[in-house]
């Protein structure tokens, strides 16, 4: 039995393995969804900026945000700088630790976020029409477990 299982694995090309196919599909979905999202967002707002505005809790440090988004602190600082220049976030010193800064979404940032959500609505509505909610619910546990597993390597 071990031998036939080994022969089966060796006879398949790597791209035919389900684990490789899952990661390939996720990569393709990420690319396609990013393109579609960025085309729909209001002018001047990128997906990265939208995602940062989407963190409504606010008050996070650049290091915390960089970890959450799996970005370098430099890449995140660039995004934050653009949002700050647009008046969508404020970056202020931490009252308890002068070495830290905290980012908070402004009222203008919240309004831009709402506008972006409205711009994305046709995409989400189209997806809801194309697939029943049960299909989304069906794959969600696996995707969440996979994400948690990937986060372990941080």
mmCIF file with all atom_site columns, C-alpha atoms in Angstrom:
data_model
loop_
_atom_site.group_PDB
_atom_site.id
_atom_site.type_symbol
_atom_site.label_atom_id
_atom_site.label_alt_id
_atom_site.label_comp_id
_atom_site.label_asym_id
_atom_site.label_entity_id
_atom_site.label_seq_id
_atom_site.pdbx_PDB_ins_code
_atom_site.Cartn_x
_atom_site.Cartn_y
_atom_site.Cartn_z
_atom_site.occupancy
_atom_site.B_iso_or_equiv
_atom_site.pdbx_formal_charge
_atom_site.auth_seq_id
_atom_site.auth_comp_id
_atom_site.auth_asym_id
_atom_site.auth_atom_id
_atom_site.pdbx_PDB_model_num
ATOM 1   C CA . UNK A 1 1   ? 0.000   0.000  0.000   1.00 0.00 ? 1   UNK A CA 1
ATOM 2   C CA . UNK A 1 2   ? 2.815   2.400  0.846   1.00 0.00 ? 2   UNK A CA 1
ATOM 3   C CA . UNK A 1 3   ? 4.516   1.607  -2.429  1.00 0.00 ? 3   UNK A CA 1
ATOM 4   C CA . UNK A 1 4   ? 1.405   2.253  -4.564  1.00 0.00 ? 4   UNK A CA 1
ATOM 5   C CA . UNK A 1 5   ? 0.749   5.515  -2.716  1.00 0.00 ? 5   UNK A CA 1
ATOM 6   C CA . UNK A 1 6   ? 4.346   6.603  -3.319  1.00 0.00 ? 6   UNK A CA 1
ATOM 7   C CA . UNK A 1 7   ? 4.154   5.657  -6.998  1.00 0.00 ? 7   UNK A CA 1
ATOM 8   C CA . UNK A 1 8   ? 0.936   7.658  -7.335  1.00 0.00 ? 8   UNK A CA 1
ATOM 9   C CA . UNK A 1 9   ? 2.553   10.744 -5.801  1.00 0.00 ? 9   UNK A CA 1
ATOM 10  C CA . UNK A 1 10  ? 5.662   10.416 -7.935  1.00 0.00 ? 10  UNK A CA 1
ATOM 11  C CA . UNK A 1 11  ? 3.703   9.922  -11.164 1.00 0.00 ? 11  UNK A CA 1
ATOM 12  C CA . UNK A 1 12  ? 1.791   13.197 -10.824 1.00 0.00 ? 12  UNK A CA 1
ATOM 13  C CA . UNK A 1 13  ? 3.287   16.472 -11.944 1.00 0.00 ? 13  UNK A CA 1
ATOM 14  C CA . UNK A 1 14  ? 3.578   19.004 -9.096  1.00 0.00 ? 14  UNK A CA 1
ATOM 15  C CA . UNK A 1 15  ? 0.954   21.267 -10.677 1.00 0.00 ? 15  UNK A CA 1
ATOM 16  C CA . UNK A 1 16  ? -1.542  18.364 -10.529 1.00 0.00 ? 16  UNK A CA 1
ATOM 17  C CA . UNK A 1 17  ? -1.373  18.086 -6.744  1.00 0.00 ? 17  UNK A CA 1
ATOM 18  C CA . UNK A 1 18  ? -4.415  19.559 -4.948  1.00 0.00 ? 18  UNK A CA 1
ATOM 19  C CA . UNK A 1 19  ? -2.271  21.484 -2.449  1.00 0.00 ? 19  UNK A CA 1
ATOM 20  C CA . UNK A 1 20  ? -0.372  23.205 -5.270  1.00 0.00 ? 20  UNK A CA 1
ATOM 21  C CA . UNK A 1 21  ? -3.626  23.846 -7.132  1.00 0.00 ? 21  UNK A CA 1
ATOM 22  C CA . UNK A 1 22  ? -5.189  25.459 -4.039  1.00 0.00 ? 22  UNK A CA 1
ATOM 23  C CA . UNK A 1 23  ? -2.296  27.912 -3.695  1.00 0.00 ? 23  UNK A CA 1
ATOM 24  C CA . UNK A 1 24  ? -2.359  28.623 -7.441  1.00 0.00 ? 24  UNK A CA 1
ATOM 25  C CA . UNK A 1 25  ? -6.104  29.341 -7.269  1.00 0.00 ? 25  UNK A CA 1
ATOM 26  C CA . UNK A 1 26  ? -5.645  31.607 -4.241  1.00 0.00 ? 26  UNK A CA 1
ATOM 27  C CA . UNK A 1 27  ? -2.907  33.537 -6.061  1.00 0.00 ? 27  UNK A CA 1
ATOM 28  C CA . UNK A 1 28  ? -5.081  33.918 -9.159  1.00 0.00 ? 28  UNK A CA 1
ATOM 29  C CA . UNK A 1 29  ? -8.079  34.992 -7.076  1.00 0.00 ? 29  UNK A CA 1
ATOM 30  C CA . UNK A 1 30  ? -5.919  37.546 -5.251  1.00 0.00 ? 30  UNK A CA 1
ATOM 31  C CA . UNK A 1 31  ? -4.647  39.030 -8.522  1.00 0.00 ? 31  UNK A CA 1
ATOM 32  C CA . UNK A 1 32  ? -8.062  39.115 -10.180 1.00 0.00 ? 32  UNK A CA 1
ATOM 33  C CA . UNK A 1 33  ? -9.841  40.530 -7.132  1.00 0.00 ? 33  UNK A CA 1
ATOM 34  C CA . UNK A 1 34  ? -7.167  43.198 -6.615  1.00 0.00 ? 34  UNK A CA 1
ATOM 35  C CA . UNK A 1 35  ? -7.526  44.320 -10.227 1.00 0.00 ? 35  UNK A CA 1
ATOM 36  C CA . UNK A 1 36  ? -11.320 44.389 -10.013 1.00 0.00 ? 36  UNK A CA 1
ATOM 37  C CA . UNK A 1 37  ? -11.325 46.172 -6.647  1.00 0.00 ? 37  UNK A CA 1
ATOM 38  C CA . UNK A 1 38  ? -8.806  48.828 -7.700  1.00 0.00 ? 38  UNK A CA 1
ATOM 39  C CA . UNK A 1 39  ? -10.788 49.557 -10.886 1.00 0.00 ? 39  UNK A CA 1
ATOM 40  C CA . UNK A 1 40  ? -13.930 50.101 -8.811  1.00 0.00 ? 40  UNK A CA 1
ATOM 41  C CA . UNK A 1 41  ? -12.426 52.177 -5.992  1.00 0.00 ? 41  UNK A CA 1
ATOM 42  C CA . UNK A 1 42  ? -12.763 55.962 -6.081  1.00 0.00 ? 42  UNK A CA 1
ATOM 43  C CA . UNK A 1 43  ? -9.953  57.685 -7.975  1.00 0.00 ? 43  UNK A CA 1
ATOM 44  C CA . UNK A 1 44  ? -6.724  57.873 -6.037  1.00 0.00 ? 44  UNK A CA 1
ATOM 45  C CA . UNK A 1 45  ? -7.580  55.133 -3.525  1.00 0.00 ? 45  UNK A CA 1
ATOM 46  C CA . UNK A 1 46  ? -5.669  51.854 -3.775  1.00 0.00 ? 46  UNK A CA 1
ATOM 47  C CA . UNK A 1 47  ? -6.654  48.485 -2.364  1.00 0.00 ? 47  UNK A CA 1
ATOM 48  C CA . UNK A 1 48  ? -3.918  48.799 0.282   1.00 0.00 ? 48  UNK A CA 1
ATOM 49  C CA . UNK A 1 49  ? -5.242  52.196 1.342   1.00 0.00 ? 49  UNK A CA 1
ATOM 50  C CA . UNK A 1 50  ? -8.816  50.888 1.408   1.00 0.00 ? 50  UNK A CA 1
ATOM 51  C CA . UNK A 1 51  ? -7.753  47.925 3.537   1.00 0.00 ? 51  UNK A CA 1
ATOM 52  C CA . UNK A 1 52  ? -6.056  50.261 5.998   1.00 0.00 ? 52  UNK A CA 1
ATOM 53  C CA . UNK A 1 53  ? -9.177  52.447 6.212   1.00 0.00 ? 53  UNK A CA 1
ATOM 54  C CA . UNK A 1 54  ? -11.195 49.250 6.692   1.00 0.00 ? 54  UNK A CA 1
ATOM 55  C CA . UNK A 1 55  ? -9.528  48.734 10.096  1.00 0.00 ? 55  UNK A CA 1
ATOM 56  C CA . UNK A 1 56  ? -12.101 50.772 11.917  1.00 0.00 ? 56  UNK A CA 1
ATOM 57  C CA . UNK A 1 57  ? -10.680 50.063 15.389  1.00 0.00 ? 57  UNK A CA 1
ATOM 58  C CA . UNK A 1 58  ? -7.943  52.617 14.792  1.00 0.00 ? 58  UNK A CA 1
ATOM 59  C CA . UNK A 1 59  ? -5.210  53.650 17.116  1.00 0.00 ? 59  UNK A CA 1
ATOM 60  C CA . UNK A 1 60  ? -2.820  50.955 15.948  1.00 0.00 ? 60  UNK A CA 1
ATOM 61  C CA . UNK A 1 61  ? 0.916   51.488 15.602  1.00 0.00 ? 61  UNK A CA 1
ATOM 62  C CA . UNK A 1 62  ? 2.619   51.192 12.204  1.00 0.00 ? 62  UNK A CA 1
ATOM 63  C CA . UNK A 1 63  ? 4.364   48.035 13.456  1.00 0.00 ? 63  UNK A CA 1
ATOM 64  C CA . UNK A 1 64  ? 1.022   46.466 14.446  1.00 0.00 ? 64  UNK A CA 1
ATOM 65  C CA . UNK A 1 65  ? -0.496  47.363 11.093  1.00 0.00 ? 65  UNK A CA 1
ATOM 66  C CA . UNK A 1 66  ? 2.544   46.054 9.198   1.00 0.00 ? 66  UNK A CA 1
ATOM 67  C CA . UNK A 1 67  ? 2.217   42.710 10.993  1.00 0.00 ? 67  UNK A CA 1
ATOM 68  C CA . UNK A 1 68  ? -1.535  42.567 10.344  1.00 0.00 ? 68  UNK A CA 1
ATOM 69  C CA . UNK A 1 69  ? -1.058  43.194 6.606   1.00 0.00 ? 69  UNK A CA 1
ATOM 70  C CA . UNK A 1 70  ? 2.172   41.195 6.248   1.00 0.00 ? 70  UNK A CA 1
ATOM 71  C CA . UNK A 1 71  ? 3.983   44.280 4.920   1.00 0.00 ? 71  UNK A CA 1
ATOM 72  C CA . UNK A 1 72  ? 7.313   45.823 5.717   1.00 0.00 ? 72  UNK A CA 1
ATOM 73  C CA . UNK A 1 73  ? 7.104   48.830 7.992   1.00 0.00 ? 73  UNK A CA 1
ATOM 74  C CA . UNK A 1 74  ? 8.478   50.933 5.102   1.00 0.00 ? 74  UNK A CA 1
ATOM 75  C CA . UNK A 1 75  ? 5.726   49.862 2.694   1.00 0.00 ? 75  UNK A CA 1
ATOM 76  C CA . UNK A 1 76  ? 3.090   50.529 5.327   1.00 0.00 ? 76  UNK A CA 1
ATOM 77  C CA . UNK A 1 77  ? 4.592   53.905 6.212   1.00 0.00 ? 77  UNK A CA 1
ATOM 78  C CA . UNK A 1 78  ? 4.345   54.903 2.533   1.00 0.00 ? 78  UNK A CA 1
ATOM 79  C CA . UNK A 1 79  ? 0.651   53.950 2.433   1.00 0.00 ? 79  UNK A CA 1
ATOM 80  C CA . UNK A 1 80  ? 0.023   55.754 5.703   1.00 0.00 ? 80  UNK A CA 1
ATOM 81  C CA . UNK A 1 81  ? 1.811   58.842 4.392   1.00 0.00 ? 81  UNK A CA 1
ATOM 82  C CA . UNK A 1 82  ? -0.480  58.977 1.371   1.00 0.00 ? 82  UNK A CA 1
ATOM 83  C CA . UNK A 1 83  ? -3.589  58.532 3.529   1.00 0.00 ? 83  UNK A CA 1
ATOM 84  C CA . UNK A 1 84  ? -2.362  61.200 5.933   1.00 0.00 ? 84  UNK A CA 1
ATOM 85  C CA . UNK A 1 85  ? -1.668  63.634 3.075   1.00 0.00 ? 85  UNK A CA 1
ATOM 86  C CA . UNK A 1 86  ? -5.235  63.055 1.839   1.00 0.00 ? 86  UNK A CA 1
ATOM 87  C CA . UNK A 1 87  ? -6.551  63.787 5.333   1.00 0.00 ? 87  UNK A CA 1
ATOM 88  C CA . UNK A 1 88  ? -7.908  60.243 5.741   1.00 0.00 ? 88  UNK A CA 1
ATOM 89  C CA . UNK A 1 89  ? -5.850  59.323 8.801   1.00 0.00 ? 89  UNK A CA 1
ATOM 90  C CA . UNK A 1 90  ? -3.949  61.118 11.512  1.00 0.00 ? 90  UNK A CA 1
ATOM 91  C CA . UNK A 1 91  ? -0.690  59.821 12.862  1.00 0.00 ? 91  UNK A CA 1
ATOM 92  C CA . UNK A 1 92  ? 0.092   61.039 16.351  1.00 0.00 ? 92  UNK A CA 1
ATOM 93  C CA . UNK A 1 93  ? 2.497   60.150 19.106  1.00 0.00 ? 93  UNK A CA 1
ATOM 94  C CA . UNK A 1 94  ? 1.458   57.587 21.680  1.00 0.00 ? 94  UNK A CA 1
ATOM 95  C CA . UNK A 1 95  ? 0.568   59.263 24.967  1.00 0.00 ? 95  UNK A CA 1
ATOM 96  C CA . UNK A 1 96  ? 2.184   56.417 26.955  1.00 0.00 ? 96  UNK A CA 1
ATOM 97  C CA . UNK A 1 97  ? 5.283   55.812 24.815  1.00 0.00 ? 97  UNK A CA 1
ATOM 98  C CA . UNK A 1 98  ? 6.804   58.745 22.930  1.00 0.00 ? 98  UNK A CA 1
ATOM 99  C CA . UNK A 1 99  ? 8.729   56.343 20.662  1.00 0.00 ? 99  UNK A CA 1
ATOM 100 C CA . UNK A 1 100 ? 5.491   55.001 19.164  1.00 0.00 ? 100 UNK A CA 1
ATOM 101 C CA . UNK A 1 101 ? 2.980   56.572 16.803  1.00 0.00 ? 101 UNK A CA 1
ATOM 102 C CA . UNK A 1 102 ? -0.648  55.620 16.381  1.00 0.00 ? 102 UNK A CA 1
ATOM 103 C CA . UNK A 1 103 ? -2.818  55.899 13.271  1.00 0.00 ? 103 UNK A CA 1
ATOM 104 C CA . UNK A 1 104 ? -6.459  56.890 13.521  1.00 0.00 ? 104 UNK A CA 1
ATOM 105 C CA . UNK A 1 105 ? -9.017  57.166 10.731  1.00 0.00 ? 105 UNK A CA 1
ATOM 106 C CA . UNK A 1 106 ? -10.421 60.700 10.421  1.00 0.00 ? 106 UNK A CA 1
ATOM 107 C CA . UNK A 1 107 ? -14.007 61.629 9.587   1.00 0.00 ? 107 UNK A CA 1
ATOM 108 C CA . UNK A 1 108 ? -12.840 62.249 5.991   1.00 0.00 ? 108 UNK A CA 1
ATOM 109 C CA . UNK A 1 109 ? -11.241 58.790 5.998   1.00 0.00 ? 109 UNK A CA 1
ATOM 110 C CA . UNK A 1 110 ? -14.458 57.213 7.264   1.00 0.00 ? 110 UNK A CA 1
ATOM 111 C CA . UNK A 1 111 ? -16.370 59.021 4.497   1.00 0.00 ? 111 UNK A CA 1
ATOM 112 C CA . UNK A 1 112 ? -13.854 57.802 1.884   1.00 0.00 ? 112 UNK A CA 1
ATOM 113 C CA . UNK A 1 113 ? -14.253 54.284 3.265   1.00 0.00 ? 113 UNK A CA 1
ATOM 114 C CA . UNK A 1 114 ? -18.040 54.482 2.963   1.00 0.00 ? 114 UNK A CA 1
ATOM 115 C CA . UNK A 1 115 ? -17.702 55.790 -0.610  1.00 0.00 ? 115 UNK A CA 1
ATOM 116 C CA . UNK A 1 116 ? -15.334 52.933 -1.430  1.00 0.00 ? 116 UNK A CA 1
ATOM 117 C CA . UNK A 1 117 ? -17.765 50.376 0.011   1.00 0.00 ? 117 UNK A CA 1
ATOM 118 C CA . UNK A 1 118 ? -20.519 51.792 -2.189  1.00 0.00 ? 118 UNK A CA 1
ATOM 119 C CA . UNK A 1 119 ? -18.212 51.631 -5.223  1.00 0.00 ? 119 UNK A CA 1
ATOM 120 C CA . UNK A 1 120 ? -17.461 47.966 -4.443  1.00 0.00 ? 120 UNK A CA 1
ATOM 121 C CA . UNK A 1 121 ? -21.103 47.050 -3.969  1.00 0.00 ? 121 UNK A CA 1
ATOM 122 C CA . UNK A 1 122 ? -21.695 45.959 -7.606  1.00 0.00 ? 122 UNK A CA 1
ATOM 123 C CA . UNK A 1 123 ? -18.822 43.462 -7.262  1.00 0.00 ? 123 UNK A CA 1
ATOM 124 C CA . UNK A 1 124 ? -20.129 41.967 -4.032  1.00 0.00 ? 124 UNK A CA 1
ATOM 125 C CA . UNK A 1 125 ? -23.704 41.903 -5.325  1.00 0.00 ? 125 UNK A CA 1
ATOM 126 C CA . UNK A 1 126 ? -22.577 40.167 -8.507  1.00 0.00 ? 126 UNK A CA 1
ATOM 127 C CA . UNK A 1 127 ? -20.731 37.539 -6.443  1.00 0.00 ? 127 UNK A CA 1
ATOM 128 C CA . UNK A 1 128 ? -23.826 36.991 -4.305  1.00 0.00 ? 128 UNK A CA 1
ATOM 129 C CA . UNK A 1 129 ? -25.898 36.463 -7.442  1.00 0.00 ? 129 UNK A CA 1
ATOM 130 C CA . UNK A 1 130 ? -23.351 34.094 -8.976  1.00 0.00 ? 130 UNK A CA 1
ATOM 131 C CA . UNK A 1 131 ? -22.917 31.930 -5.872  1.00 0.00 ? 131 UNK A CA 1
ATOM 132 C CA . UNK A 1 132 ? -25.326 31.037 -3.090  1.00 0.00 ? 132 UNK A CA 1
ATOM 133 C CA . UNK A 1 133 ? -24.322 32.031 0.445   1.00 0.00 ? 133 UNK A CA 1
ATOM 134 C CA . UNK A 1 134 ? -23.962 28.345 1.293   1.00 0.00 ? 134 UNK A CA 1
ATOM 135 C CA . UNK A 1 135 ? -21.011 28.022 -1.113  1.00 0.00 ? 135 UNK A CA 1
ATOM 136 C CA . UNK A 1 136 ? -19.176 30.865 0.611   1.00 0.00 ? 136 UNK A CA 1
ATOM 137 C CA . UNK A 1 137 ? -19.983 29.356 4.014   1.00 0.00 ? 137 UNK A CA 1
ATOM 138 C CA . UNK A 1 138 ? -18.776 25.962 2.797   1.00 0.00 ? 138 UNK A CA 1
ATOM 139 C CA . UNK A 1 139 ? -15.224 27.101 1.919   1.00 0.00 ? 139 UNK A CA 1
ATOM 140 C CA . UNK A 1 140 ? -14.786 29.644 4.700   1.00 0.00 ? 140 UNK A CA 1
ATOM 141 C CA . UNK A 1 141 ? -13.678 27.228 7.476   1.00 0.00 ? 141 UNK A CA 1
ATOM 142 C CA . UNK A 1 142 ? -10.924 25.757 5.287   1.00 0.00 ? 142 UNK A CA 1
ATOM 143 C CA . UNK A 1 143 ? -9.694  29.195 4.196   1.00 0.00 ? 143 UNK A CA 1
ATOM 144 C CA . UNK A 1 144 ? -9.662  30.446 7.796   1.00 0.00 ? 144 UNK A CA 1
ATOM 145 C CA . UNK A 1 145 ? -7.750  27.383 8.975   1.00 0.00 ? 145 UNK A CA 1
ATOM 146 C CA . UNK A 1 146 ? -5.255  27.752 6.116   1.00 0.00 ? 146 UNK A CA 1
ATOM 147 C CA . UNK A 1 147 ? -4.727  31.439 6.968   1.00 0.00 ? 147 UNK A CA 1
ATOM 148 C CA . UNK A 1 148 ? -4.156  30.632 10.644  1.00 0.00 ? 148 UNK A CA 1
ATOM 149 C CA . UNK A 1 149 ? -1.659  27.941 9.675   1.00 0.00 ? 149 UNK A CA 1
ATOM 150 C CA . UNK A 1 150 ? 0.194   30.380 7.410   1.00 0.00 ? 150 UNK A CA 1
ATOM 151 C CA . UNK A 1 151 ? 0.246   33.010 10.173  1.00 0.00 ? 151 UNK A CA 1
ATOM 152 C CA . UNK A 1 152 ? 2.176   30.601 12.414  1.00 0.00 ? 152 UNK A CA 1
ATOM 153 C CA . UNK A 1 153 ? 5.306   31.209 10.316  1.00 0.00 ? 153 UNK A CA 1
ATOM 154 C CA . UNK A 1 154 ? 5.327   34.943 10.983  1.00 0.00 ? 154 UNK A CA 1
#
